[in-house]
Structure formats: structure tokens, C-alpha cells
Coordinates of C-alpha atoms and ligand atoms in Angstrom, one line a residue:
M578 CA -4.7 122.5 36.1
K579 CA -4.2 125.4 39.0
K580 CA -0.6 125.6 39.8
T581 CA -1.0 124.3 43.6
A582 CA -2.9 121.1 42.3
L583 CA -0.1 120.5 39.8
I584 CA 2.7 120.7 42.6
A585 CA 0.1 118.4 44.9
T586 CA 0.0 115.7 42.1
M587 CA 4.0 115.9 41.6
T588 CA 4.8 115.5 45.1
L589 CA 2.1 112.3 45.2
A590 CA 4.0 111.0 42.4
N591 CA 7.5 111.5 43.8
L592 CA 6.0 109.8 47.2
A593 CA 4.7 106.7 45.0
Q594 CA 8.3 106.4 43.6
A595 CA 10.1 106.9 46.7
H596 CA 12.0 103.8 47.9
S597 CA 11.7 102.2 51.4
L598 CA 15.2 102.3 53.3
D599 CA 14.4 99.3 55.1
F600 CA 16.3 96.1 54.8
A601 CA 14.4 93.2 53.3
A602 CA 15.8 90.5 55.1
D603 CA 14.1 87.6 53.3
T604 CA 15.1 89.3 49.6
Y605 CA 18.2 87.3 48.9
T606 CA 20.1 84.8 46.9
A607 CA 22.0 82.3 48.5
K608 CA 25.5 82.1 47.1
T609 CA 28.8 80.4 48.0
A610 CA 32.6 81.4 47.4
E611 CA 35.7 79.1 47.6
V612 CA 38.4 80.9 49.5
N613 CA 41.6 79.5 50.0
G614 CA 40.1 76.0 49.6
A615 CA 37.4 76.4 52.2
T616 CA 33.7 76.9 51.0
I617 CA 32.2 80.0 52.5
A618 CA 28.2 80.5 52.2
Y619 CA 26.6 84.0 52.1
R620 CA 23.5 85.7 51.0
A621 CA 23.4 88.2 48.5
Y622 CA 21.5 91.3 48.7
E623 CA 21.8 93.1 45.4
G624 CA 20.7 96.4 43.8
I625 CA 19.5 98.0 46.9
P626 CA 18.7 101.8 46.6
Y627 CA 20.3 103.6 49.3
V628 CA 18.3 107.0 48.6
K629 CA 14.4 107.2 48.6
K630 CA 14.7 109.8 45.5
P631 CA 17.8 108.7 43.6
V632 CA 18.9 110.5 40.5
E633 CA 20.9 108.2 39.1
P634 CA 19.4 104.8 40.7
E635 CA 21.9 102.6 38.5
Y636 CA 24.7 103.9 40.5
Q637 CA 23.1 104.8 43.7
Q638 CA 22.4 101.4 44.9
I639 CA 24.5 99.0 47.4
N640 CA 25.0 95.2 47.2
I641 CA 25.1 93.5 50.5
Y642 CA 26.6 90.2 51.1
I643 CA 26.2 88.4 54.7
P644 CA 27.8 85.2 55.6
E645 CA 24.9 82.6 56.1
A646 CA 26.5 81.4 59.5
Y647 CA 25.0 84.8 61.0
F648 CA 21.5 83.6 60.3
N649 CA 22.1 80.0 62.2
G650 CA 23.7 81.8 65.4
G651 CA 27.3 80.8 63.9
S652 CA 30.5 82.7 64.5
I653 CA 33.0 83.2 61.9
N654 CA 36.9 84.5 62.9
G655 CA 35.4 85.4 66.5
Y656 CA 32.7 87.5 65.2
S657 CA 29.0 87.1 65.3
A658 CA 25.8 88.5 64.0
A659 CA 26.0 91.3 66.6
T660 CA 29.8 92.0 66.5
A661 CA 30.5 91.3 62.8
P662 CA 32.4 94.4 61.3
I663 CA 31.0 96.0 58.0
F664 CA 33.7 96.2 55.4
L665 CA 32.7 98.7 52.8
P666 CA 35.0 98.5 49.4
N667 CA 33.8 101.2 47.0
Q668 CA 34.7 100.4 43.1
I669 CA 35.2 103.9 42.4
G670 CA 37.9 104.5 39.7
G671 CA 39.1 107.7 37.8
Y672 CA 36.3 109.6 39.5
M673 CA 34.1 107.8 37.1
P674 CA 30.5 106.5 38.0
A675 CA 30.8 103.1 39.7
K676 CA 28.2 100.2 39.8
P677 CA 28.1 98.2 43.4
G678 CA 31.0 95.5 43.6
V679 CA 30.2 91.8 43.3
P680 CA 32.5 89.2 45.3
G681 CA 34.5 87.6 42.8
E682 CA 34.5 89.9 39.9
R683 CA 38.4 90.1 39.5
R684 CA 39.3 93.9 39.5
H685 CA 42.9 95.0 37.9
G686 CA 45.6 95.5 40.2
G687 CA 44.3 93.1 43.2
Q688 CA 46.5 90.0 44.2
P689 CA 45.9 86.6 42.8
G690 CA 43.3 84.3 44.6
A691 CA 40.3 85.8 46.1
D692 CA 39.5 89.1 46.1
A693 CA 38.9 91.8 48.9
M694 CA 35.3 91.1 49.1
Q695 CA 35.4 87.2 49.0
T696 CA 38.2 87.4 51.7
A697 CA 36.0 89.7 53.8
L698 CA 33.3 87.0 53.8
A699 CA 35.4 84.3 54.8
K700 CA 37.1 86.2 57.6
G701 CA 33.6 86.9 59.1
Y702 CA 33.1 90.7 57.8
I703 CA 29.7 91.9 56.5
V704 CA 30.4 93.0 52.9
A705 CA 28.5 96.3 51.8
S706 CA 29.6 97.8 48.4
P707 CA 28.1 101.0 47.7
G708 CA 27.7 102.3 43.9
A709 CA 28.3 106.3 43.2
R710 CA 28.0 108.6 40.7
G711 CA 30.6 110.0 38.7
R712 CA 31.9 112.7 36.5
T713 CA 30.9 111.8 32.9
S714 CA 27.5 112.8 34.0
P715 CA 25.7 115.9 34.3
T716 CA 24.2 114.8 37.6
G717 CA 27.6 113.1 39.0
K718 CA 29.8 115.8 39.3
A719 CA 31.6 116.7 42.3
P720 CA 30.7 116.3 45.1
A721 CA 27.9 113.7 44.2
A722 CA 30.2 110.6 44.8
I723 CA 30.6 111.5 48.5
Y724 CA 26.7 112.2 48.8
D725 CA 26.5 108.8 47.7
L726 CA 28.7 107.0 50.2
K727 CA 27.5 109.1 53.0
A728 CA 23.9 108.1 52.0
A729 CA 25.0 104.3 51.7
V730 CA 26.8 104.4 55.2
R731 CA 23.3 106.1 56.8
Y732 CA 21.5 103.2 55.0
L733 CA 23.6 100.8 56.9
R734 CA 23.0 102.5 60.2
H735 CA 19.3 102.8 59.8
N736 CA 19.4 99.2 59.1
D737 CA 21.4 98.3 62.1
A738 CA 19.2 96.7 64.3
A739 CA 17.5 94.7 61.2
M740 CA 20.4 93.4 59.7
P741 CA 23.6 91.1 61.1
G742 CA 26.5 93.2 61.5
D743 CA 27.7 96.1 63.7
A744 CA 27.3 99.5 61.8
E745 CA 29.3 101.1 64.5
K746 CA 31.9 98.9 62.9
I747 CA 32.2 100.0 59.2
I748 CA 35.3 100.1 57.6
S749 CA 35.8 101.7 54.2
N750 CA 38.2 100.7 51.5
G751 CA 38.9 102.1 47.9
T752 CA 41.6 102.5 45.6
S753 CA 43.0 105.7 43.8
A754 CA 39.9 108.0 43.3
G755 CA 38.1 105.7 45.4
G756 CA 41.2 105.8 48.1
A757 CA 40.6 109.5 48.0
L758 CA 36.6 109.1 48.7
S759 CA 37.5 106.7 51.1
V760 CA 39.6 109.2 53.0
L761 CA 36.8 111.9 52.8
L762 CA 34.3 109.5 53.7
G763 CA 36.2 108.9 57.0
A764 CA 37.2 112.9 57.4
S765 CA 34.0 114.4 56.8
G766 CA 31.6 112.1 59.1
N767 CA 28.5 113.8 60.2
Q768 CA 29.7 117.3 58.8
P769 CA 26.7 119.7 58.0
D770 CA 28.1 121.1 54.5
Y771 CA 26.7 117.7 53.1
E772 CA 23.3 117.6 54.9
P773 CA 20.9 119.6 52.4
A774 CA 22.0 117.5 49.3
L775 CA 21.5 114.4 51.6
K776 CA 18.2 115.6 52.6
A777 CA 17.3 116.1 48.9
L778 CA 18.2 112.7 47.9
G779 CA 16.1 111.3 50.9
A780 CA 19.2 109.6 52.7
A781 CA 18.3 107.9 55.5
E782 CA 18.4 110.1 58.7
A783 CA 21.3 108.6 60.7
R784 CA 24.9 109.4 61.4
D785 CA 27.4 108.8 58.7
D786 CA 30.8 108.8 60.7
I787 CA 32.6 105.4 60.0
Y788 CA 35.1 103.5 62.2
A789 CA 37.9 103.2 60.3
V790 CA 39.5 104.1 56.6
S791 CA 41.9 101.9 54.3
A792 CA 43.1 103.9 51.3
Y793 CA 45.2 102.8 48.3
C794 CA 46.9 105.7 46.6
P795 CA 44.5 108.4 47.1
I796 CA 44.3 110.9 44.3
S797 CA 43.1 113.6 47.0
I798 CA 43.8 117.4 47.8
L799 CA 43.2 117.8 44.5
E800 CA 43.4 121.7 44.5
H801 CA 47.0 121.3 45.5
A802 CA 47.9 118.2 43.7
D803 CA 49.7 120.3 40.6
A804 CA 51.9 122.0 43.0
A805 CA 52.6 118.6 44.7
Y806 CA 53.4 117.0 41.6
E807 CA 55.6 119.6 40.0
W808 CA 57.7 119.8 43.6
E809 CA 58.1 116.0 43.0
F810 CA 58.7 115.9 39.2
N811 CA 60.1 119.3 38.2
G812 CA 63.2 119.0 36.2
V813 CA 62.0 115.6 34.7
N814 CA 61.0 116.7 31.2
D815 CA 60.5 113.4 29.7
Y816 CA 56.8 111.7 30.4
E817 CA 54.7 108.7 29.4
K818 CA 51.3 110.1 29.6
M819 CA 48.1 108.3 29.5
D820 CA 45.0 109.2 27.8
I821 CA 42.2 110.1 30.5
T822 CA 40.0 107.5 29.3
M823 CA 42.3 105.4 31.1
L824 CA 42.7 107.1 34.2
D825 CA 40.6 104.3 35.9
Y826 CA 43.3 102.0 37.5
K827 CA 41.1 99.0 36.4
V828 CA 41.5 99.6 32.8
E829 CA 45.0 98.6 31.4
R830 CA 46.7 101.8 30.4
K831 CA 48.5 102.9 27.0
L832 CA 51.1 105.4 27.8
V833 CA 52.1 107.7 25.0
K834 CA 55.8 109.1 25.4
G835 CA 56.8 113.0 25.1
T836 CA 58.9 115.9 26.3
L837 CA 57.8 118.8 28.1
D838 CA 58.2 122.0 26.0
A839 CA 59.5 125.4 27.2
A840 CA 55.9 126.7 28.2
E841 CA 55.0 123.6 30.1
Q842 CA 58.5 123.7 31.9
H843 CA 57.6 127.3 32.9
V844 CA 54.4 126.4 34.2
S845 CA 56.1 123.1 36.2
D846 CA 58.6 126.0 37.6
E847 CA 55.7 128.1 38.8
L848 CA 53.6 125.6 40.3
K849 CA 56.6 123.9 42.1
A850 CA 57.3 127.3 43.5
Q851 CA 54.0 127.3 44.9
F852 CA 54.3 124.2 47.0
P853 CA 56.5 125.0 50.3
A854 CA 54.2 127.8 51.1
Y855 CA 51.4 125.5 51.1
V856 CA 53.1 122.6 53.0
N857 CA 54.6 125.4 55.6
S858 CA 50.8 126.5 56.2
L859 CA 49.7 123.1 57.4
G860 CA 52.1 123.2 60.3
L861 CA 52.7 119.5 60.0
K862 CA 55.0 117.5 62.3
N863 CA 56.5 114.2 62.5
A864 CA 56.3 111.4 65.1
R865 CA 58.9 113.4 67.1
G866 CA 57.1 116.4 67.4
E867 CA 59.6 118.2 64.9
A868 CA 58.3 120.7 62.4
L869 CA 57.7 119.4 58.6
T870 CA 58.7 122.5 56.4
L871 CA 60.1 123.1 52.7
N872 CA 62.8 125.6 51.8
D873 CA 62.1 127.4 48.8
D874 CA 64.1 125.1 46.5
G875 CA 61.8 122.1 47.6
S876 CA 64.1 120.7 50.0
G877 CA 63.7 120.5 53.8
S878 CA 62.4 118.1 56.4
F879 CA 59.0 117.4 55.0
R880 CA 60.9 116.0 51.8
D881 CA 63.0 114.1 54.2
Y882 CA 60.1 113.0 55.7
V883 CA 58.4 111.5 52.5
A884 CA 61.9 110.1 51.5
S885 CA 61.8 108.3 54.7
Y886 CA 58.7 106.2 53.8
I887 CA 60.5 105.3 50.6
G888 CA 63.7 104.6 52.5
A889 CA 61.9 102.3 54.8
A890 CA 60.5 100.2 51.9
A891 CA 63.8 100.0 50.5
D892 CA 64.9 98.6 53.5
A893 CA 62.3 96.3 54.1
E894 CA 62.9 94.8 50.6
L895 CA 66.8 94.5 51.2
N896 CA 66.5 92.5 54.2
K897 CA 63.3 90.4 53.1
N898 CA 65.0 87.3 52.8
Q899 CA 66.0 85.4 56.2
I900 CA 68.5 82.9 56.6
P901 CA 69.6 80.9 60.0
G902 CA 72.4 82.6 61.7
A903 CA 74.5 81.7 64.7
L904 CA 72.6 79.6 67.3
G905 CA 69.9 79.3 64.5
V906 CA 68.5 82.7 65.1
L907 CA 67.1 84.0 61.8
I908 CA 69.3 86.8 60.2
P909 CA 68.8 88.9 57.1
D910 CA 70.5 87.1 54.3
P911 CA 73.5 89.0 53.4
N912 CA 73.8 87.9 49.9
P913 CA 76.0 90.5 48.4
E914 CA 75.4 89.9 44.8
R915 CA 71.8 90.8 45.4
V916 CA 72.6 93.7 47.4
A917 CA 75.0 95.1 44.4
A918 CA 72.4 94.4 41.8
F919 CA 69.9 96.4 44.0
V920 CA 72.3 99.4 44.4
E921 CA 72.9 99.1 40.8
E922 CA 69.1 99.2 40.1
N923 CA 68.5 102.0 42.6
P924 CA 71.3 104.3 42.3
W925 CA 69.4 107.0 44.4
L926 CA 69.7 105.0 47.6
T927 CA 72.8 105.1 49.8
I928 CA 73.3 101.7 51.6
D929 CA 75.8 100.2 53.9
G930 CA 75.4 97.1 56.0
N931 CA 76.3 95.5 59.2
F932 CA 75.6 92.3 61.1
T933 CA 72.0 93.2 61.3
G934 CA 71.4 93.5 57.5
N935 CA 71.7 96.1 55.0
H936 CA 70.5 99.3 55.5
V937 CA 69.2 102.4 53.5
R938 CA 71.3 105.2 54.9
K939 CA 70.0 108.1 52.6
V940 CA 67.4 108.4 49.8
D941 CA 68.1 111.2 47.2
F942 CA 64.8 112.2 46.3
V943 CA 65.3 114.1 43.3
A944 CA 67.1 111.2 41.6
Y945 CA 64.3 108.9 42.9
A946 CA 61.8 111.0 40.9
K947 CA 64.0 111.2 37.8
A948 CA 64.3 107.3 37.8
M949 CA 60.4 106.6 38.5
G950 CA 59.5 109.3 35.5
R951 CA 56.8 111.6 35.1
Q952 CA 53.7 110.6 33.9
K953 CA 51.4 113.8 33.6
T954 CA 52.3 117.2 32.1
P955 CA 51.9 120.4 34.1
P956 CA 49.4 121.1 35.5
A957 CA 48.8 117.4 36.1
F958 CA 45.3 117.9 37.6
D959 CA 43.7 121.4 36.7
A960 CA 44.8 121.2 32.9
L961 CA 45.0 124.7 31.2
D962 CA 42.9 123.2 28.1
L963 CA 40.2 121.7 30.7
S964 CA 41.2 118.0 29.2
S965 CA 41.9 116.4 32.7
G966 CA 39.7 113.8 34.3
E967 CA 39.4 116.4 37.3
N968 CA 38.1 119.1 35.3
Q969 CA 35.3 117.1 34.1
L970 CA 34.9 116.2 38.0
F971 CA 34.8 120.0 38.9
G972 CA 32.2 120.6 36.1
D973 CA 28.7 121.2 36.7
A974 CA 25.0 120.7 34.7
H975 CA 25.8 123.2 32.5
Q976 CA 29.7 123.3 32.0
D977 CA 31.0 119.6 31.6
T978 CA 34.6 121.0 32.6
R979 CA 35.9 123.5 34.7
H980 CA 39.0 124.9 36.6
F981 CA 39.2 124.3 40.1
T982 CA 42.8 126.2 41.2
A983 CA 43.1 129.9 40.7
Y984 CA 46.6 129.3 39.1
S985 CA 44.7 127.3 36.1
A986 CA 42.0 129.8 36.2
A987 CA 44.3 132.4 35.4
N988 CA 46.3 130.7 32.9
S989 CA 43.4 128.8 31.1
A990 CA 43.7 128.1 27.6
V991 CA 39.8 128.2 27.0
K992 CA 38.1 131.2 26.5
G993 CA 35.0 131.7 29.0
A994 CA 36.4 128.6 31.4
G995 CA 34.2 128.3 34.6
T996 CA 35.7 127.6 38.0
A997 CA 34.3 125.5 40.6
D998 CA 32.9 126.9 43.6
A999 CA 34.7 127.1 46.8
A1000 CA 31.9 124.9 48.8
T1001 CA 32.3 122.0 46.1
I1002 CA 36.2 122.5 46.3
K1003 CA 36.0 122.4 50.1
M1004 CA 33.8 119.3 50.4
M1005 CA 36.1 117.5 48.1
N1006 CA 39.3 118.0 50.3
P1007 CA 39.6 115.8 53.5
L1008 CA 42.0 118.3 54.8
S1009 CA 38.7 120.9 54.9
Y1010 CA 37.7 118.2 58.3
I1011 CA 40.6 116.5 59.7
S1012 CA 41.0 117.5 63.4
E1013 CA 41.2 116.0 66.8
K1014 CA 37.1 115.2 66.2
T1015 CA 37.4 113.6 63.0
A1016 CA 35.7 110.6 63.8
P1017 CA 37.6 107.3 62.8
Q1018 CA 40.4 106.7 64.9
H1019 CA 42.2 104.1 62.7
W1020 CA 43.7 104.8 59.3
R1021 CA 45.5 102.5 56.8
I1022 CA 47.4 104.4 53.5
R1023 CA 49.3 102.5 51.0
V1024 CA 51.0 104.1 48.0
G1025 CA 53.3 102.4 46.3
T1026 CA 57.1 103.6 45.5
K1027 CA 56.5 103.1 41.7
D1028 CA 53.2 105.4 41.8
R1029 CA 53.5 108.7 39.5
D1030 CA 49.7 109.1 39.5
T1031 CA 50.0 111.8 42.2
S1032 CA 52.8 113.1 44.2
H1033 CA 54.1 110.9 47.3
A1034 CA 53.7 114.0 49.2
I1035 CA 49.7 113.7 49.1
A1036 CA 49.6 110.6 51.1
A1037 CA 52.5 111.8 53.3
I1038 CA 50.3 115.2 53.9
L1039 CA 47.3 113.1 54.7
A1040 CA 49.2 110.6 57.0
A1041 CA 50.7 113.5 59.0
K1042 CA 47.7 115.5 59.4
L1043 CA 46.1 112.4 60.9
Q1044 CA 48.9 111.5 63.1
N1045 CA 49.0 115.1 64.5
S1046 CA 45.2 115.2 65.2
G1047 CA 45.8 112.1 67.6
K1048 CA 45.0 109.5 65.0
N1049 CA 46.3 105.8 64.6
V1050 CA 48.0 105.7 61.2
D1051 CA 49.4 103.1 59.6
M1052 CA 51.4 104.2 56.8
A1053 CA 53.5 102.9 54.2
M1054 CA 54.9 103.1 51.0
P1055 CA 55.3 99.7 49.5
W1056 CA 58.6 98.6 47.5
G1057 CA 58.1 98.7 43.8
V1058 CA 54.4 98.7 43.8
P1059 CA 52.6 100.9 41.0
H1060 CA 49.4 102.5 41.1
S1061 CA 46.9 99.8 42.2
G1062 CA 45.1 98.6 45.4
D1063 CA 44.1 95.3 47.2
Y1064 CA 47.5 93.8 46.8
D1065 CA 48.3 92.8 50.5
L1066 CA 44.9 91.5 51.7
D1067 CA 46.7 89.4 54.4
E1068 CA 48.1 92.6 55.7
L1069 CA 45.1 94.7 55.2
F1070 CA 42.6 92.3 57.2
A1071 CA 45.5 91.5 59.7
W1072 CA 45.2 95.3 60.6
M1073 CA 41.3 95.5 60.4
D1074 CA 41.0 92.4 62.9
G1075 CA 43.5 94.1 65.1
I1076 CA 41.5 97.4 65.5
V1077 CA 38.4 95.9 65.9
K1078 CA 39.7 93.4 68.4
G1079 CA 41.7 95.8 70.1
K1080 CA 44.9 94.0 69.8
Ligands
DHB1270 C1 42.7 107.9 38.9 C2 44.1 108.0 38.6 C3 44.4 109.2 38.4 O1 45.6 109.4 37.7 C4 43.6 110.2 38.6 O2 44.0 111.7 38.3 C5 42.3 110.3 38.9 C6 41.9 109.1 39.3 C7 42.0 106.4 39.1 O3 43.0 105.3 39.2 O4 41.3 106.1 40.0

């Protein structure tokens, strides 16, 4: 066969396989869910390809769930078929491939009762859960997962008129690696860097900015996460480490105890020393406009800023029990035994009390990190022996694992180890794109005080950068919460309803 004829035949074959990106409203299964004693009826549209030319069809698909009421002119929670927001929970954990989510399929780490998707349906949201490619496949390496989430957003916008729900009100949600991708999806809306790959996949021609971002414990800013981790945990030499096959927060973890050897402690010192220059280069400010910086020894206003979130969580925990005081007004329960036990359990807190309750006066951040304990060995993400999940994330079709920081490339334990290209690293870091012009105005970030999967500095940098860019940021480090997500659905949905309804 002549070459041109062969190409023509291949093109025809590709065209024949290409999926339509038009939403088929009549192809669904009728389902119900019980949420807080009420029954919610919805239509399930499952396994819809969101690109015309999928590379990994089992992951590049989306499940869409729509309350039945919206097909009968009904309304739920003040929303109608025209105004209902679209809740976009990704299921990504450990930067692994992720199938689209299904309401009621319990995930590790969520609160008991209805899950996030069922709760969303009961509250009148459209649920659209995209699958995405992941690090274990040669075609799932960075930045494949973010291409996929963007393609899913484009699919929803392309079908805005054909589907109930408002594609201008897409709210992304994710945990851990999924939290990082939720942040990145918001930060990178409509950025041209991603355009050629989206074209090649046959993504719908539509915008991919979203309305709001919810992220739990984002494993983000990966190329500075090693330095951040050592800034937090340097000097903590005992660790409880997990196998990378258990990175995914949905899998129950087994931890192996150990102690950093002299070489690892040296790596920790070198990485910790890199962090102040990085933080200082960001020009971050707190809400009062004061500079957030670090001294060479790791102390400084940025550390105080991170500690302030931990102090606020401790304060809320201390004062959560209310009792009737004078004139029947509720006051925090002074319960001296409970306060004494709290101080004994958390000796890194300085607390004093007055008639308004017991208040955290100081957080000793170094002692806090020691008390929480180290979970990763240095470098925590770009491992010198290429053994981390993130090394695999930054691999390519030819090399399964690669470095992605100059430090680990220079100190690699593997002969001939490759390094990811600058464009890929840029496209995985939300800070490459966050500015006043970044699309979503509304951001909610949560990372628990007991999370050791990445430094608390990562979420703090994101929050400060977003605030400094004029965004509405709801940021907290909930007390005692380990690496997990979806544990505060009442608050999450109150926040989402608030931003959508303008409260
Ligand atoms: C996840 C956890 C990690 O510790 C990590 O490095 C990457 C991802 C996760 O739970 O998704």
C-alpha cells in the first residue's frame, strides 16, 4: 500500500473509533440513595468517554448522576435544573490511576453515613466524577491526570445546554494526590500549556476553568516538598515509614519503624537549608499584609503563620464544649481536668485561661513536629534511589521512574537516572499559574494537624498565595485529623451552598 493511502486508511479508522462528546440524556439507569432517612432518586450515566480519542479508555471516562427532580421541573435545596451546581469529586489517590466514582462506594477516611456524592445529590447538586490516568502506566505519567480532569471539565461545559446543572458552577473536590489535582485544576484553568495535549486527546473545544476548589491534604508543589518536609521534620530521626504501594490514602497502611542514618540526616540538613530561600522568593504576606519569611534556621514569620493554624485548631478543640453560664448564655466549659489532660497530651502548646475560655498562647512548632513524628525519609518525594511514588509519576514512556529536583538528580543513587523535563514539572505545580487572573474565586483547603504525608507548609503556601492573589480562601488544619478527606461534609456543603448562593 502506498504511504498516503495507508495514512488515509488509518485516519478513517481513527475517526470511526472516535467517541461522540454529546451527552446522551436517554441512556441512564434509575437509582435511589438513602441520605439521612430521606430517599433521593437520581439518574446514573456511567462510563461516558470524555475525550474523542482516549489512550486509556477505562480511566478516561466520567460518571454523571443527576437528581430525578430536575427532569420533572422540580427543585432541591433552592436549586433547579438551570441553577444546580456541579460537584466534581475525583477519586485519585497516590497519583495512581483512578476510575470514576460511584455514590455510596465507601472510601477509607470519609465520615460514617452518606458519602460525599450521595450527600451532594441529596443537597441538589449534579455529581460528575471523572476518572484519570495514573503513574503506574507508561501513558499515565505526569501531567496525564491533569489533562484528563481538564478534558472532563470541557465535556461538562460542551454539554451545558443538554444536561441539567450549571457548568459555570463546577466545584472540584479531592484528597491527597486528588487534592493536589483539585488545586491544580483550579489554578491552571484555560492555560495554553495544556492545549496541545488536550487537542491530541480529542477533548471538547470548550473552556476548562472551574468555579471553586475543595482540597483535602494536597500533596502539591512537589519539587519543593522535600525541602518543606525537612524544614518541618529535621531533627526528628525516628520514623514510621510506609511502603509506596500504600501511598493511596484509601488503602489501610502498614508502617515500618526505623531511624535515619548519618547520611540521611545530612540530606535532611541540606534540604532544610534550601527551604528559607524558596519561601522568601515567593513574597508571601499574611492577612494583615505582613511579610511571611523564614530565617536561615527555619524560624520566622512564615513558621509562625503555619503554627497559627495549628494553634487555632487547638483553641477550637479546647473550647468545643459549651455550658450555660450567667443569664443562660453559653460559655466554653472550663472543665479543669480536661484542660489539664489536654496540656499533658500536647506539651508543645502554651495555654492560659480566662472567663472567655482557655486559649492557646503559643505553639512550639519544633516540639509539635517531634510529637507528630516523621513518616518519610529524606528526600521524602524525589527519592535518591528513585523508589518513591512521585519518582514514578515523573517517569515517561521510556523510563518508569525519574528525578524531578536538581538536588536529587545531582545526588542520585541510580546510574543513568533521568530527570523530568521543565515543562512537565511546571504543569504539575499550581504555583506556576496562581495570580489575580486565576479563575476560581473560592477555595477551601483542609489538612489535619496529625497529617505527616507532606509538610503543613505546602497547604500554608497555597493558602497565602491565593489570599495574596485576592481569592476567597477558607483554610484550616482540623485538630487531630490524620491524612484523609471528606470527614466534614456538613461544613463542606455549607461552604459550597454559601459561595453558590452568595451568602
Ligand atoms: C498520597 C500520599 C502520599 O504520601 C504521597 O506522597 C502521594 C499521594 C495520597 O494519599 O494520595
